[in-house]
PDB file of C-alpha atoms in Angstrom:
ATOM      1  CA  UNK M  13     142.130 159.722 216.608  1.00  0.00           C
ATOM      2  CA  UNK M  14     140.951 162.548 218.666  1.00  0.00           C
ATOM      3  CA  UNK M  15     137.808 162.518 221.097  1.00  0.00           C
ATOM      4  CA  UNK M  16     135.314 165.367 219.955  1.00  0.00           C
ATOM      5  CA  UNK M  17     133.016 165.605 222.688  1.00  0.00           C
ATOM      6  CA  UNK M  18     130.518 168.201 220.039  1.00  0.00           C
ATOM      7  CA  UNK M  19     130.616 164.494 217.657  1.00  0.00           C
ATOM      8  CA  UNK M  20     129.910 162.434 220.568  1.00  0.00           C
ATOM      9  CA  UNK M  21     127.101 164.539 222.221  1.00  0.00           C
ATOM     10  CA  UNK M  22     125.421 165.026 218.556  1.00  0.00           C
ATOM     11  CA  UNK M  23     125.472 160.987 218.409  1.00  0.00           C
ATOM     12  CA  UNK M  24     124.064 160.436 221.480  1.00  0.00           C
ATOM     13  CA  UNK M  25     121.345 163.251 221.176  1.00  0.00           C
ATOM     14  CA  UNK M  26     120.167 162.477 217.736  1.00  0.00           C
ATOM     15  CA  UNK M  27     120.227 158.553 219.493  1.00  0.00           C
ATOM     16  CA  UNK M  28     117.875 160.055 221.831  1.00  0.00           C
ATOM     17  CA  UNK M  29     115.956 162.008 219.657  1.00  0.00           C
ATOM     18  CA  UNK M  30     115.149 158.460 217.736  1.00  0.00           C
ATOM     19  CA  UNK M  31     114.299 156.802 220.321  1.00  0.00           C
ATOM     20  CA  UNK M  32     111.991 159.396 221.287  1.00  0.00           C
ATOM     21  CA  UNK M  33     110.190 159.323 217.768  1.00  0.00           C
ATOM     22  CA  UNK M  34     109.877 155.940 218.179  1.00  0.00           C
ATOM     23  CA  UNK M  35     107.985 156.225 221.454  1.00  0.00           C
ATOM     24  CA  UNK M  36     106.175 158.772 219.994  1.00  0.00           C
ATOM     25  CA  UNK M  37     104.989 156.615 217.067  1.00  0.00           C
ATOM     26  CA  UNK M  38     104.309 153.652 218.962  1.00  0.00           C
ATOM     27  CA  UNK M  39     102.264 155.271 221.299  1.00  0.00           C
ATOM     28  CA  UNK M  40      99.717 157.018 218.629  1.00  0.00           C
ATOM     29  CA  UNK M  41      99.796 153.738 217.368  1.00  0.00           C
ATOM     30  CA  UNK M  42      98.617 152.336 220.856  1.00  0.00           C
ATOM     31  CA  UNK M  43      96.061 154.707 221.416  1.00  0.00           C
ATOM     32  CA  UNK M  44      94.168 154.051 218.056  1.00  0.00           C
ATOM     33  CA  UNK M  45      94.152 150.174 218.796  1.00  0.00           C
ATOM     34  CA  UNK M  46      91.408 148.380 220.009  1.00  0.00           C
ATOM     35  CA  UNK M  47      90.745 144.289 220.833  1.00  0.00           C
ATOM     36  CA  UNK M  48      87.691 142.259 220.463  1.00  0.00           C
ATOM     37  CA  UNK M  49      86.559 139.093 221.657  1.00  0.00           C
ATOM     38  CA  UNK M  50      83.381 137.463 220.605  1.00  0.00           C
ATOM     39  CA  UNK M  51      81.819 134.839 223.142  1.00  0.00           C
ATOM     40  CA  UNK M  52      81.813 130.968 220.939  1.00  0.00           C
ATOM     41  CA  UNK M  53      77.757 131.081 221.252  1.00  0.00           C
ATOM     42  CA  UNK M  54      78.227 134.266 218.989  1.00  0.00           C
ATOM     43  CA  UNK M  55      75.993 135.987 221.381  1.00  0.00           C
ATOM     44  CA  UNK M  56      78.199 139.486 222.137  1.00  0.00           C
ATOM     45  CA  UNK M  57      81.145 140.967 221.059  1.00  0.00           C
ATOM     46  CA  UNK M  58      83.261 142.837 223.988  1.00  0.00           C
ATOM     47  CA  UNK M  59      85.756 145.770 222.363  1.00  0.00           C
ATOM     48  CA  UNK M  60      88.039 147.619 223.984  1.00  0.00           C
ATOM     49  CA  UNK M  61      90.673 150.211 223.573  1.00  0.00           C
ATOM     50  CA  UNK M  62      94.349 150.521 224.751  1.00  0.00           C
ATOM     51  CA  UNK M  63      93.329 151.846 228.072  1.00  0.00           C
ATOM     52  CA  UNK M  64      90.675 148.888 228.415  1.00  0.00           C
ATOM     53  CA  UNK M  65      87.828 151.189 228.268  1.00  0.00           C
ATOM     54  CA  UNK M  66      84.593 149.392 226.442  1.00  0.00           C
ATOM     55  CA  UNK M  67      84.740 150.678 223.050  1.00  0.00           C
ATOM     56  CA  UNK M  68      81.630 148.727 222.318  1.00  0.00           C
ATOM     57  CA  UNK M  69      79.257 145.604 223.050  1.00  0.00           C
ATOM     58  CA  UNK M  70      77.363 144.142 220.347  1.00  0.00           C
ATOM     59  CA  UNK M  71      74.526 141.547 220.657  1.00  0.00           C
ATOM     60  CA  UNK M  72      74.531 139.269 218.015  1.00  0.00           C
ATOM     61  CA  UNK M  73      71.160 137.629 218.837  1.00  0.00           C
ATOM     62  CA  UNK M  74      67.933 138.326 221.464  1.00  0.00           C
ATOM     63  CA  UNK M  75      69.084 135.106 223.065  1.00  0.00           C
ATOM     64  CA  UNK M  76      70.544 137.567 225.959  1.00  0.00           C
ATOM     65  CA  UNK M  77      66.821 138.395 226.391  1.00  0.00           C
ATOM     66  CA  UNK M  78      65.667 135.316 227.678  1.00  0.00           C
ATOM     67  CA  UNK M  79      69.049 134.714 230.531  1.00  0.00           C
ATOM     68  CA  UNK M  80      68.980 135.126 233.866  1.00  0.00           C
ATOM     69  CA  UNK M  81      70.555 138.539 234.603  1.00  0.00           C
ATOM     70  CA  UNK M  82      73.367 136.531 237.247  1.00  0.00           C
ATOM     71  CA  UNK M  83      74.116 134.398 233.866  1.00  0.00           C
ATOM     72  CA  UNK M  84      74.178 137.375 231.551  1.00  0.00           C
ATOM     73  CA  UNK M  85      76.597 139.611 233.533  1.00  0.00           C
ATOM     74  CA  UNK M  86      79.081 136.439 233.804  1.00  0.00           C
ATOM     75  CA  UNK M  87      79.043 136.067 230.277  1.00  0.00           C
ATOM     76  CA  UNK M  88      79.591 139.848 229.724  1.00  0.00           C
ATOM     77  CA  UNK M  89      82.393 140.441 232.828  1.00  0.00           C
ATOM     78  CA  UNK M  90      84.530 136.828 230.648  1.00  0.00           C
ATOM     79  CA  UNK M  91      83.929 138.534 227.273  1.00  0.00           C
ATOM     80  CA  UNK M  92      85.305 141.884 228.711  1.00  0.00           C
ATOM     81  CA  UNK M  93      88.163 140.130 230.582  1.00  0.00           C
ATOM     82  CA  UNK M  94      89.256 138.410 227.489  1.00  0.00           C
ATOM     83  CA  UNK M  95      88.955 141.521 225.402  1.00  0.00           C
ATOM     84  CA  UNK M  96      91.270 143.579 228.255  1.00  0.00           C
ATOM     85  CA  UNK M  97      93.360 140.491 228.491  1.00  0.00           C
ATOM     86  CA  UNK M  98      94.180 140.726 224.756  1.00  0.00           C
ATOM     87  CA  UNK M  99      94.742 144.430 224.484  1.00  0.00           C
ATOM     88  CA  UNK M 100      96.952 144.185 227.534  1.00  0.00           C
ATOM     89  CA  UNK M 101      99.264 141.348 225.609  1.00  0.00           C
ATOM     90  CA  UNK M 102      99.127 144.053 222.205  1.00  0.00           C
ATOM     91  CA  UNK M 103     100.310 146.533 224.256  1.00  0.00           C
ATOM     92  CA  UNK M 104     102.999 144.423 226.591  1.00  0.00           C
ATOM     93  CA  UNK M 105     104.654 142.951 222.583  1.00  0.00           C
ATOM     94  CA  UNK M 106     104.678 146.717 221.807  1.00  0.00           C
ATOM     95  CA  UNK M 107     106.791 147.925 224.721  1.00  0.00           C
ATOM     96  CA  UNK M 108     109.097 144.580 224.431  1.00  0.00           C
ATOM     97  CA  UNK M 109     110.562 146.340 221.132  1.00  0.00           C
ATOM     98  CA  UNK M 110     111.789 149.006 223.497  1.00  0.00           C
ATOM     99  CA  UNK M 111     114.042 146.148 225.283  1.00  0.00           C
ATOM    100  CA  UNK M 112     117.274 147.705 225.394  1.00  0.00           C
ATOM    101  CA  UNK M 113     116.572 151.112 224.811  1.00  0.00           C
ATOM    102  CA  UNK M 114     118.217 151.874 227.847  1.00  0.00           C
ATOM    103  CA  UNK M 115     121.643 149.950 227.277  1.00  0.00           C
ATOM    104  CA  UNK M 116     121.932 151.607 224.095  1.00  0.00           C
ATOM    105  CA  UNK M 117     121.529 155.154 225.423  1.00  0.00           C
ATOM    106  CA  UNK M 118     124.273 154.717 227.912  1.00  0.00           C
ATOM    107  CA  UNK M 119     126.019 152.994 224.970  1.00  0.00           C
ATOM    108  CA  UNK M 120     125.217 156.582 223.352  1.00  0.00           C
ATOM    109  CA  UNK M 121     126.050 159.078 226.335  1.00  0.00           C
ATOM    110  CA  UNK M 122     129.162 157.311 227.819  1.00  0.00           C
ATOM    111  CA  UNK M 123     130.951 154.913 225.462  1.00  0.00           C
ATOM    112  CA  UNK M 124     130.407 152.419 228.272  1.00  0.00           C
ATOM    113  CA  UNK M 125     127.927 149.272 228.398  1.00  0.00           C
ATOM    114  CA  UNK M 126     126.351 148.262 232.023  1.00  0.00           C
ATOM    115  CA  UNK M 127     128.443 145.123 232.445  1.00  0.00           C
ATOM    116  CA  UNK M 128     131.842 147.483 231.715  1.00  0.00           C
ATOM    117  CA  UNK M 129     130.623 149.747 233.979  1.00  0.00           C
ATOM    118  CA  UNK M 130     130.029 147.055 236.644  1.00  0.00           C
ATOM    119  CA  UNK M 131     133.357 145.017 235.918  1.00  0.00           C
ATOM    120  CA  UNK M 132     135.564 148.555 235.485  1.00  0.00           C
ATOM    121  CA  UNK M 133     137.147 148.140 232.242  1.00  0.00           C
ATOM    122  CA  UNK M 134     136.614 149.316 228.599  1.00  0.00           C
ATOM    123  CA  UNK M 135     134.701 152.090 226.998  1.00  0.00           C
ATOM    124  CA  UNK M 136     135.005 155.587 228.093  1.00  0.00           C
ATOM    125  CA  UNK M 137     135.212 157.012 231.293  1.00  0.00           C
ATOM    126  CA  UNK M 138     132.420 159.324 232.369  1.00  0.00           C
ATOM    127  CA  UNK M 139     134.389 161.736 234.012  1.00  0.00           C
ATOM    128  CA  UNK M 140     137.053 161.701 230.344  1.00  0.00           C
ATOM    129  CA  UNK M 141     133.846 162.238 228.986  1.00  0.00           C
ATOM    130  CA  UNK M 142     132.635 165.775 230.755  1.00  0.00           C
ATOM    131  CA  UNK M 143     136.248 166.509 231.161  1.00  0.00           C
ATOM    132  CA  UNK M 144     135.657 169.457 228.662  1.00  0.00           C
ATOM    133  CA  UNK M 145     133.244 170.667 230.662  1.00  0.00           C
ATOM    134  CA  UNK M 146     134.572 170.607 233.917  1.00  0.00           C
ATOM    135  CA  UNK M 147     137.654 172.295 232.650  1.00  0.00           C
ATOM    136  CA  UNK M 148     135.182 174.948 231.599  1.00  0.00           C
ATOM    137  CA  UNK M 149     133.457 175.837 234.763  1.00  0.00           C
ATOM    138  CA  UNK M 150     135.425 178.812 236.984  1.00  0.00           C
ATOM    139  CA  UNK M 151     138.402 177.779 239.186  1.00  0.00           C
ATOM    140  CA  UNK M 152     139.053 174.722 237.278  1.00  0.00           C
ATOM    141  CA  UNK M 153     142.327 175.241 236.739  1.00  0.00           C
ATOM    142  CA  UNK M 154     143.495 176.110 240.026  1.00  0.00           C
ATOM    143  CA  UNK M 155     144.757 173.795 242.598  1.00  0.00           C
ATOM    144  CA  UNK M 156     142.386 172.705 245.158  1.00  0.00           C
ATOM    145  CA  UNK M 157     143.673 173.208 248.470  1.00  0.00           C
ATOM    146  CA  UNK M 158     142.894 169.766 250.713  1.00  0.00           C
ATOM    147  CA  UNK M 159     143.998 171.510 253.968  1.00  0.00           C
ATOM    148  CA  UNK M 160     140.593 173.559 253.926  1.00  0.00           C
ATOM    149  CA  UNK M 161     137.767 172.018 255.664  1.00  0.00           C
ATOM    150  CA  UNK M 162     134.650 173.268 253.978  1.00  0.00           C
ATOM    151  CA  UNK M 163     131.575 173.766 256.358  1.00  0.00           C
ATOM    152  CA  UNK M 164     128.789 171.335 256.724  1.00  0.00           C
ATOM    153  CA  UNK M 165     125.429 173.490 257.846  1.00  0.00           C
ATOM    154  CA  UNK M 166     123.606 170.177 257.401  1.00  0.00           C
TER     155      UNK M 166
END
């Protein structure tokens, strides 16, 4: 079987291009999402939105009316934590499905997984894989001449 590099760089593109979509989708899906969190006295409702901005606080009774203010804003700063909190762990399961991504791109690009690339062996070399391009660029197919000592202006 012969290597097309065209076949191989339109699978690993339209592997990117999905993945990308998917990102896409996921994060429209983020920003519409919201949490709430009602305190278990029913007195307020805390929601926020995927950035943990206060969408919205809702008094359920007057109760709120008659509490010291020192008692009120601990009550509202727990109901907003817990609301945050929550959105955080929506947000944290969404990005988990994106374990992976990155092994399967290389996967994608160069034929190779991470641990073959650490241990040496299997898939396909990198540099078999540009090879049509390198034979492409000008003066590729003469003989490089190792007595020259190039210049270093560093």
């Amino acid at each position: 079987m012969e290597f097309s590099f065209e076949e191989h760089l339109a699978r690993a593109m339209a592997s990117l291009e999905e993945q990308q979509a998917r990102m896409a989708a996921m994060t429209r899906e983020l920003q519409a999402s919201s949490a709430s969190v009602t305190t278990k006295d029913r007195l307020v409702t805390a929601k926020v939105g995927a950035q943990g901005q206060v969408l919205a606080l809702t008094f359920h009774t007057t109760a709120y009316q008659e509490m010291a203010p020192a008692h009120l804003a601990a009550v509202l700063k727990d109901v907003l934590n817990e609301a945050q909190a929550r959105m955080g762990e929506q947000v944290a399961r969404a990005m988990r499905s994106f374990d992976g991504v990155g092994e399967s791109l290389r996967l994608a690009f160069t034929g190779e997984r991470e641990d073959e690339l650490l241990s040496g062996s299997g898939g396909m070399d990198l540099d078999a894989l540009l090879a049509p391009l390198t034979a492409m660029r000008p003066g590729a197919g003469e003989a490089r001449r190792p007595d020259k000592q190039e210049e270093f202006n560093g």
